[in-house]
Short mmCIF file of C-alpha atoms (C1' of nucleotides) in Angstrom, two decimals:
data_model
loop_
_atom_site.label_atom_id
_atom_site.label_comp_id
_atom_site.label_asym_id
_atom_site.label_seq_id
_atom_site.Cartn_x
_atom_site.Cartn_y
_atom_site.Cartn_z
CA MET A 730 123.95 98.86 94.56
CA ASN A 731 121.52 96.14 95.49
CA THR A 732 122.69 92.95 93.84
CA THR A 733 120.46 89.92 93.89
CA SER A 734 122.80 88.07 96.23
CA SER A 735 123.25 90.97 98.63
CA ILE A 736 119.50 91.12 99.02
CA ALA A 737 119.37 87.42 99.69
CA HIS A 738 121.89 87.91 102.47
CA LEU A 739 120.08 90.89 103.87
CA LEU A 740 116.85 88.94 104.03
CA LYS A 741 118.47 85.94 105.62
CA ALA A 742 120.15 88.12 108.21
CA GLN A 743 116.68 89.17 109.33
CA GLY A 744 115.34 85.65 109.38
CA LEU A 745 113.41 86.34 106.20
CA ARG A 746 113.25 84.13 103.13
CA ASP A 747 114.78 84.76 99.77
CA THR A 748 111.78 84.17 97.56
CA GLN A 749 110.84 84.36 93.91
CA PRO A 750 108.34 87.21 94.36
CA ARG A 751 110.82 89.27 96.37
CA ARG A 752 113.46 88.85 93.68
CA MET A 753 110.99 89.80 90.98
CA VAL A 754 109.88 92.95 92.75
CA MET A 755 113.45 94.08 93.23
CA GLN A 756 114.21 93.36 89.57
CA ALA A 757 111.21 95.42 88.59
CA LEU A 758 112.22 98.37 90.75
CA ILE A 759 115.74 98.34 89.36
CA HIS A 760 114.58 98.15 85.76
CA ILE A 761 111.67 100.56 85.86
CA GLN A 762 114.08 103.31 86.93
CA SER A 763 111.44 105.80 88.02
CA PRO A 764 109.22 105.57 91.10
CA ALA A 765 106.56 102.95 90.59
CA SER A 766 103.26 102.03 92.18
CA PRO A 767 102.60 98.47 93.35
CA TYR A 768 100.43 98.04 90.26
CA ASP A 769 103.19 99.35 87.98
CA ILE A 770 105.50 96.78 89.48
CA GLN A 771 103.00 94.00 88.97
CA LYS A 772 102.51 95.10 85.36
CA TRP A 773 106.25 95.01 84.71
CA ILE A 774 106.55 91.53 86.17
CA THR A 775 103.61 90.34 84.08
CA ALA A 776 105.28 91.75 80.98
CA GLN A 777 108.25 89.49 81.75
CA GLU A 778 105.97 86.47 81.43
CA ASN A 779 105.79 86.02 85.18
CA THR A 780 102.92 86.40 87.57
CA ILE A 781 102.62 87.93 91.00
CA ASN A 782 99.64 88.83 93.09
CA THR A 783 98.87 92.46 93.85
CA VAL A 784 98.71 91.81 97.56
CA THR A 785 102.10 90.16 97.44
CA VAL A 786 103.60 93.22 95.78
CA TYR A 787 102.24 95.40 98.57
CA ARG A 788 103.62 93.05 101.19
CA VAL A 789 107.02 92.70 99.58
CA LEU A 790 107.36 96.47 99.32
CA GLU A 791 106.46 96.81 102.97
CA VAL A 792 109.26 94.41 103.89
CA PHE A 793 111.73 96.13 101.58
CA GLU A 794 110.90 99.48 103.08
CA SER A 795 111.40 98.21 106.60
CA LEU A 796 114.81 96.89 105.53
CA GLY A 797 115.75 100.23 104.01
CA LEU A 798 115.96 98.75 100.52
CA VAL A 799 113.32 100.99 99.03
CA HIS A 800 111.65 104.29 99.75
CA ARG A 801 108.02 105.14 99.55
CA HIS A 802 107.68 108.62 98.18
CA PRO A 803 105.13 110.01 100.62
CA SER A 804 103.08 112.35 98.50
CA SER A 805 102.68 109.97 95.59
CA GLY A 806 102.89 106.60 97.27
CA LEU A 807 105.39 105.44 94.66
CA TYR A 808 108.35 103.23 95.47
CA PHE A 809 111.94 103.36 94.32
CA PRO A 810 115.21 101.72 95.35
CA CYS A 811 117.17 103.31 98.12
CA SER A 812 120.41 104.65 96.77
CA ILE A 813 121.92 106.17 99.87
CA PRO A 814 122.74 103.80 102.71
CA GLU A 815 119.96 104.32 105.17
CA ILE A 816 120.43 107.30 107.43
CA LYS A 817 118.05 106.87 110.28
CA GLY A 818 115.49 109.57 110.80
CA HIS A 819 115.85 111.70 107.75
CA HIS A 820 114.82 111.41 104.14
CA GLY A 821 115.40 114.04 101.54
CA PHE A 822 114.01 113.81 98.04
CA LEU A 823 114.43 115.88 94.95
CA HIS A 824 111.41 115.27 92.80
CA CYS A 825 111.24 116.18 89.12
CA THR A 826 107.70 116.93 88.03
CA LYS A 827 108.54 116.34 84.37
CA CYS A 828 110.30 112.98 84.22
CA HIS A 829 109.29 111.84 87.72
CA LEU A 830 112.85 111.18 88.67
CA VAL A 831 113.33 111.05 92.41
CA GLU A 832 116.79 111.61 93.72
CA GLU A 833 117.74 111.22 97.34
CA PHE A 834 119.87 113.55 99.32
CA HIS A 835 121.12 113.82 102.83
CA ASN A 836 122.00 117.04 104.52
CA PRO A 837 123.02 117.16 108.18
CA GLU A 838 122.40 120.91 108.48
CA LEU A 839 118.79 120.32 107.58
CA CYS A 840 118.51 117.80 110.37
CA VAL A 841 119.97 120.23 112.86
CA ILE A 842 117.52 122.96 111.92
CA GLU A 843 114.57 120.63 111.90
CA ASN A 844 115.49 119.31 115.30
CA ALA A 845 115.66 122.86 116.58
CA ILE A 846 112.23 123.65 115.13
CA ALA A 847 110.77 120.56 116.74
CA LYS A 848 112.31 121.36 120.08
CA LYS A 849 111.03 124.92 120.00
CA ALA A 850 107.52 123.69 119.31
CA GLY A 851 107.70 121.14 122.10
CA PHE A 852 107.70 118.25 119.68
CA LYS A 853 109.58 115.04 120.25
CA ALA A 854 110.69 114.34 116.67
CA LYS A 855 110.82 110.80 115.36
CA ASN A 856 111.84 111.53 111.81
CA HIS A 857 112.02 114.20 109.18
CA LEU A 858 111.12 114.39 105.57
CA SER A 859 112.18 117.00 103.07
CA GLU A 860 110.97 117.19 99.55
CA ILE A 861 112.11 119.60 96.93
CA VAL A 862 109.76 119.68 93.98
CA GLY A 863 110.99 121.08 90.72
CA VAL A 864 112.56 120.27 87.39
CA CYS A 865 115.74 118.24 87.07
CA LYS A 866 118.87 119.05 85.11
CA GLY A 867 117.88 117.01 82.08
CA CYS A 868 114.35 118.35 81.87
CA VAL A 869 115.24 122.02 82.19
CA LEU A 870 117.11 122.02 78.88
CA MET B 452 91.72 133.73 110.78
CA ASN B 453 89.39 132.89 107.93
CA THR B 454 86.08 134.50 108.64
CA THR B 455 83.12 133.66 106.47
CA SER B 456 83.05 137.11 104.98
CA SER B 457 86.78 137.27 104.29
CA ILE B 458 86.46 134.07 102.33
CA ALA B 459 83.58 135.51 100.36
CA HIS B 460 85.79 138.42 99.44
CA LEU B 461 88.72 136.22 98.58
CA LEU B 462 86.58 134.16 96.26
CA LYS B 463 85.07 137.17 94.59
CA ALA B 464 88.48 138.69 94.07
CA GLN B 465 89.36 135.64 91.98
CA GLY B 466 86.14 135.74 90.02
CA LEU B 467 84.85 132.78 92.00
CA ARG B 468 81.44 132.45 93.56
CA ASP B 469 80.56 132.48 97.21
CA THR B 470 78.46 129.35 97.44
CA GLN B 471 76.72 127.28 100.07
CA PRO B 472 78.95 124.19 99.64
CA ARG B 473 82.10 126.29 99.86
CA ARG B 474 80.91 127.88 103.08
CA MET B 475 79.99 124.51 104.51
CA VAL B 476 83.35 122.97 103.75
CA MET B 477 85.17 125.86 105.38
CA GLN B 478 82.93 125.61 108.44
CA ALA B 479 83.70 121.92 108.64
CA LEU B 480 87.44 122.45 108.43
CA ILE B 481 87.37 125.09 111.13
CA HIS B 482 85.26 122.99 113.47
CA ILE B 483 86.86 119.60 112.95
CA GLN B 484 90.15 121.05 114.22
CA SER B 485 92.36 118.20 113.04
CA PRO B 486 93.27 117.33 109.45
CA ALA B 487 90.30 115.78 107.70
CA SER B 488 89.70 113.73 104.60
CA PRO B 489 87.11 114.81 102.04
CA TYR B 490 84.86 112.07 103.39
CA ASP B 491 85.37 113.27 106.99
CA ILE B 492 84.29 116.71 105.88
CA GLN B 493 81.24 115.36 104.14
CA LYS B 494 80.36 113.38 107.25
CA TRP B 495 80.61 116.48 109.42
CA ILE B 496 78.37 118.46 107.10
CA THR B 497 75.84 115.65 107.02
CA ALA B 498 75.84 115.61 110.83
CA GLN B 499 74.78 119.28 110.71
CA GLU B 500 71.65 118.25 108.83
CA ASN B 501 73.04 119.44 105.53
CA THR B 502 74.01 117.56 102.45
CA ILE B 503 76.95 117.85 100.10
CA ASN B 504 78.22 115.58 97.40
CA THR B 505 81.57 113.86 97.76
CA VAL B 506 82.74 115.15 94.42
CA THR B 507 81.87 118.67 95.44
CA VAL B 508 83.97 118.36 98.57
CA TYR B 509 86.94 117.30 96.49
CA ARG B 510 86.44 120.19 94.11
CA VAL B 511 85.95 122.76 96.83
CA LEU B 512 89.12 121.63 98.57
CA GLU B 513 91.01 121.90 95.32
CA VAL B 514 89.88 125.50 94.95
CA PHE B 515 90.68 126.32 98.57
CA GLU B 516 94.13 124.86 98.23
CA SER B 517 94.84 126.89 95.12
CA LEU B 518 93.79 130.00 97.05
CA GLY B 519 96.07 129.13 99.94
CA LEU B 520 93.15 128.73 102.32
CA VAL B 521 93.89 125.14 103.16
CA HIS B 522 96.77 122.73 103.05
CA ARG B 523 96.77 119.18 101.88
CA HIS B 524 99.04 117.20 104.11
CA PRO B 525 100.98 115.27 101.50
CA SER B 526 101.62 111.93 103.13
CA SER B 527 98.10 111.50 104.46
CA GLY B 528 96.05 113.43 101.93
CA LEU B 529 94.21 115.17 104.76
CA TYR B 530 93.20 118.83 104.64
CA PHE B 531 93.40 121.53 107.26
CA PRO B 532 93.05 125.30 107.28
CA CYS B 533 96.10 127.36 106.53
CA SER B 534 97.13 129.22 109.66
CA ILE B 535 100.19 131.04 108.40
CA PRO B 536 99.61 133.55 105.64
CA GLU B 537 100.76 131.74 102.55
CA ILE B 538 104.48 131.89 102.01
CA LYS B 539 105.04 130.98 98.43
CA GLY B 540 107.23 128.00 97.79
CA HIS B 541 107.63 126.49 101.21
CA HIS B 542 105.49 124.45 103.54
CA GLY B 543 106.61 123.12 106.87
CA PHE B 544 104.54 120.78 108.98
CA LEU B 545 104.93 119.35 112.42
CA HIS B 546 102.86 116.22 112.56
CA CYS B 547 101.89 114.47 115.78
CA THR B 548 101.39 110.77 115.27
CA LYS B 549 99.32 110.45 118.43
CA CYS B 550 96.66 113.14 118.21
CA HIS B 551 97.13 113.86 114.49
CA LEU B 552 97.63 117.51 115.14
CA VAL B 553 99.36 119.26 112.29
CA GLU B 554 101.08 122.52 113.02
CA GLU B 555 102.60 124.71 110.37
CA PHE B 556 105.93 126.39 110.58
CA HIS B 557 108.04 128.57 108.41
CA ASN B 558 111.79 128.76 108.58
CA PRO B 559 113.79 130.87 106.18
CA GLU B 560 117.06 129.05 106.91
CA LEU B 561 115.49 125.85 105.74
CA CYS B 562 114.57 127.50 102.47
CA VAL B 563 118.10 128.72 101.97
CA ILE B 564 119.58 125.28 102.53
CA GLU B 565 117.01 123.59 100.34
CA ASN B 566 117.65 126.03 97.55
CA ALA B 567 121.34 125.30 97.82
CA ILE B 568 120.72 121.56 97.66
CA ALA B 569 118.55 121.98 94.59
CA LYS B 570 121.10 124.16 92.89
CA LYS B 571 123.91 121.74 93.58
CA ALA B 572 121.90 118.91 92.06
CA GLY B 573 121.02 120.96 89.01
CA PHE B 574 117.38 121.18 90.00
CA LYS B 575 115.19 124.16 89.32
CA ALA B 576 113.12 124.15 92.50
CA LYS B 577 109.45 125.10 92.40
CA ASN B 578 108.62 124.48 96.01
CA HIS B 579 109.74 122.77 99.16
CA LEU B 580 108.06 120.66 101.72
CA SER B 581 109.33 119.77 105.17
CA GLU B 582 107.62 117.45 107.51
CA ILE B 583 108.68 116.65 111.02
CA VAL B 584 106.94 113.58 112.34
CA GLY B 585 106.81 113.04 116.04
CA VAL B 586 104.83 113.53 119.21
CA CYS B 587 103.50 116.91 120.26
CA LYS B 588 103.83 118.65 123.60
CA GLY B 589 100.46 117.53 124.85
CA CYS B 590 100.89 113.91 123.87
CA VAL B 591 104.37 113.45 125.31
CA LEU B 592 103.15 113.96 128.86
"C1'" DT C 1188 63.93 139.61 86.80
"C1'" DT C 1189 66.16 137.26 83.65
"C1'" DG C 1190 69.96 134.93 81.28
"C1'" DC C 1191 74.32 132.97 81.37
"C1'" DA C 1192 78.20 130.80 83.03
"C1'" DA C 1193 80.01 128.85 87.08
"C1'" DT C 1194 79.15 125.46 90.25
"C1'" DT C 1195 77.10 121.42 91.99
"C1'" DG C 1196 74.85 116.83 91.76
"C1'" DT C 1197 74.48 112.24 89.79
"C1'" DA C 1198 76.12 108.01 88.35
"C1'" DA C 1199 79.48 105.39 86.75
"C1'" DT C 1200 84.02 103.91 87.05
"C1'" DA C 1201 88.99 103.48 88.01
"C1'" DC C 1202 92.43 103.22 91.18
"C1'" DT C 1203 94.47 102.18 95.73
"C1'" DA C 1204 94.75 99.39 99.74
"C1'" DT C 1205 93.63 95.85 103.27
"C1'" DT C 1206 91.86 91.49 105.50
"C1'" DG C 1207 91.12 86.50 106.45
"C1'" DC C 1208 91.95 82.20 105.10
"C1'" DA C 1209 93.63 78.39 102.04
"C1'" DT C 1210 97.69 76.95 99.60
"C1'" DT C 1211 102.46 76.83 98.35
"C1'" DA C 1212 107.27 76.82 98.76
"C1'" DA C 1213 111.79 78.07 101.23
"C1'" DT C 1214 114.70 76.33 104.56
"C1'" DA C 1215 116.54 73.60 108.46
"C1'" DT C 1216 117.27 69.14 109.89
"C1'" DA C 1217 117.65 64.35 109.70
"C1'" DT D 734 117.93 63.79 99.35
"C1'" DA D 735 113.62 63.61 101.72
"C1'" DT D 736 110.67 65.73 104.90
"C1'" DA D 737 108.56 68.74 108.39
"C1'" DT D 738 107.79 73.33 109.65
"C1'" DT D 739 106.08 77.69 109.02
"C1'" DA D 740 106.97 81.84 106.48
"C1'" DA D 741 105.30 83.64 102.47
"C1'" DT D 742 102.15 83.81 98.77
"C1'" DG D 743 97.73 83.50 96.34
"C1'" DC D 744 92.90 84.15 96.27
"C1'" DA D 745 88.61 86.41 96.96
"C1'" DA D 746 86.16 89.70 98.93
"C1'" DT D 747 85.74 94.29 100.33
"C1'" DA D 748 86.68 99.04 101.86
"C1'" DG D 749 88.43 103.40 100.85
"C1'" DT D 750 90.07 107.10 97.69
"C1'" DA D 751 89.65 109.75 93.55
"C1'" DT D 752 88.13 111.18 88.92
"C1'" DT D 753 85.15 111.82 84.73
"C1'" DA D 754 81.25 113.14 81.77
"C1'" DC D 755 77.17 115.13 81.59
"C1'" DA D 756 72.76 116.99 83.45
"C1'" DA D 757 70.68 120.15 86.76
"C1'" DT D 758 71.03 124.02 89.59
"C1'" DT D 759 72.27 128.45 91.39
"C1'" DG D 760 74.99 132.79 92.07
"C1'" DC D 761 75.40 137.06 90.21
"C1'" DA D 762 75.67 140.74 86.74
"C1'" DA D 763 73.08 143.43 83.68
#
DNA sequence: TTGCAATTGTAATACTATTGCATTAATATA
DNA sequence: TATATTAATGCAATAGTATTACAATTGCAA
């Protein structure tokens, strides 16, 4: 879990500052629960009687992503907190089209196969992305 | 390969019309070679002394995608012709960050594993997407 | 050839994202 | 605790991406 203080430490460790806007964005992400756009995040913060600039939200998310605190869901551009400790090079997402839940997964076998595919095609792979689109447990019922 | 006439047939088979704009968009996709945005496509068509409306390009691409004639590369939103006969439910892309080549692949093992992951998580999977980001053969040199 | 429905064009608009520069505020240090 | 430094934010302008409603056109079947 990303507590407020652990984030502060993480930022400091990188020579980055623990600021009001960064705390607000993380709060928003944690509370919104589902993947959110920068504008969604801004809206949430505004609803809490605070203000934050759109550009700042974009920039904060960029920093968070580089620190492995959040993911950007590639096909939608929505952000959500990283639940699995960052595993370099591979991201797996289960995406529910009904409730927009996004769950992470990590599967080493997948990495092995994908590396093999890349090698066969003469590609030097930097990272992989797997997305499984469907309907989650709760929404199937 | 998607010849002009085969596309005409494909459209007709779906009760769709074989129109000028649809032919132009397909021509553009074939000639541009690399994944292209709707605006790129419009630009190419304009360069051939023709005209097409932006909205039309979007709509044509939507139709083509639903027919399995083109892919929309999810993280970039760029379109490119489908080279592998449509395999329902799974798309695999090798994406070169240098030359922006996008190559398709299909790997049944990957499907098996992804189905297993979905099942384990209680997901009812509709389709899968795998993307391997890296540098292609030609660009590594 | 004609009529109809599918398709396209037009115009307006909403949403998404980025840049340069001025201002503010977090932190280290005294 | 005050202050200097500079990272971070805010602001304003702008570019790019995407969608909608409705009018005009065009492909195609009869």
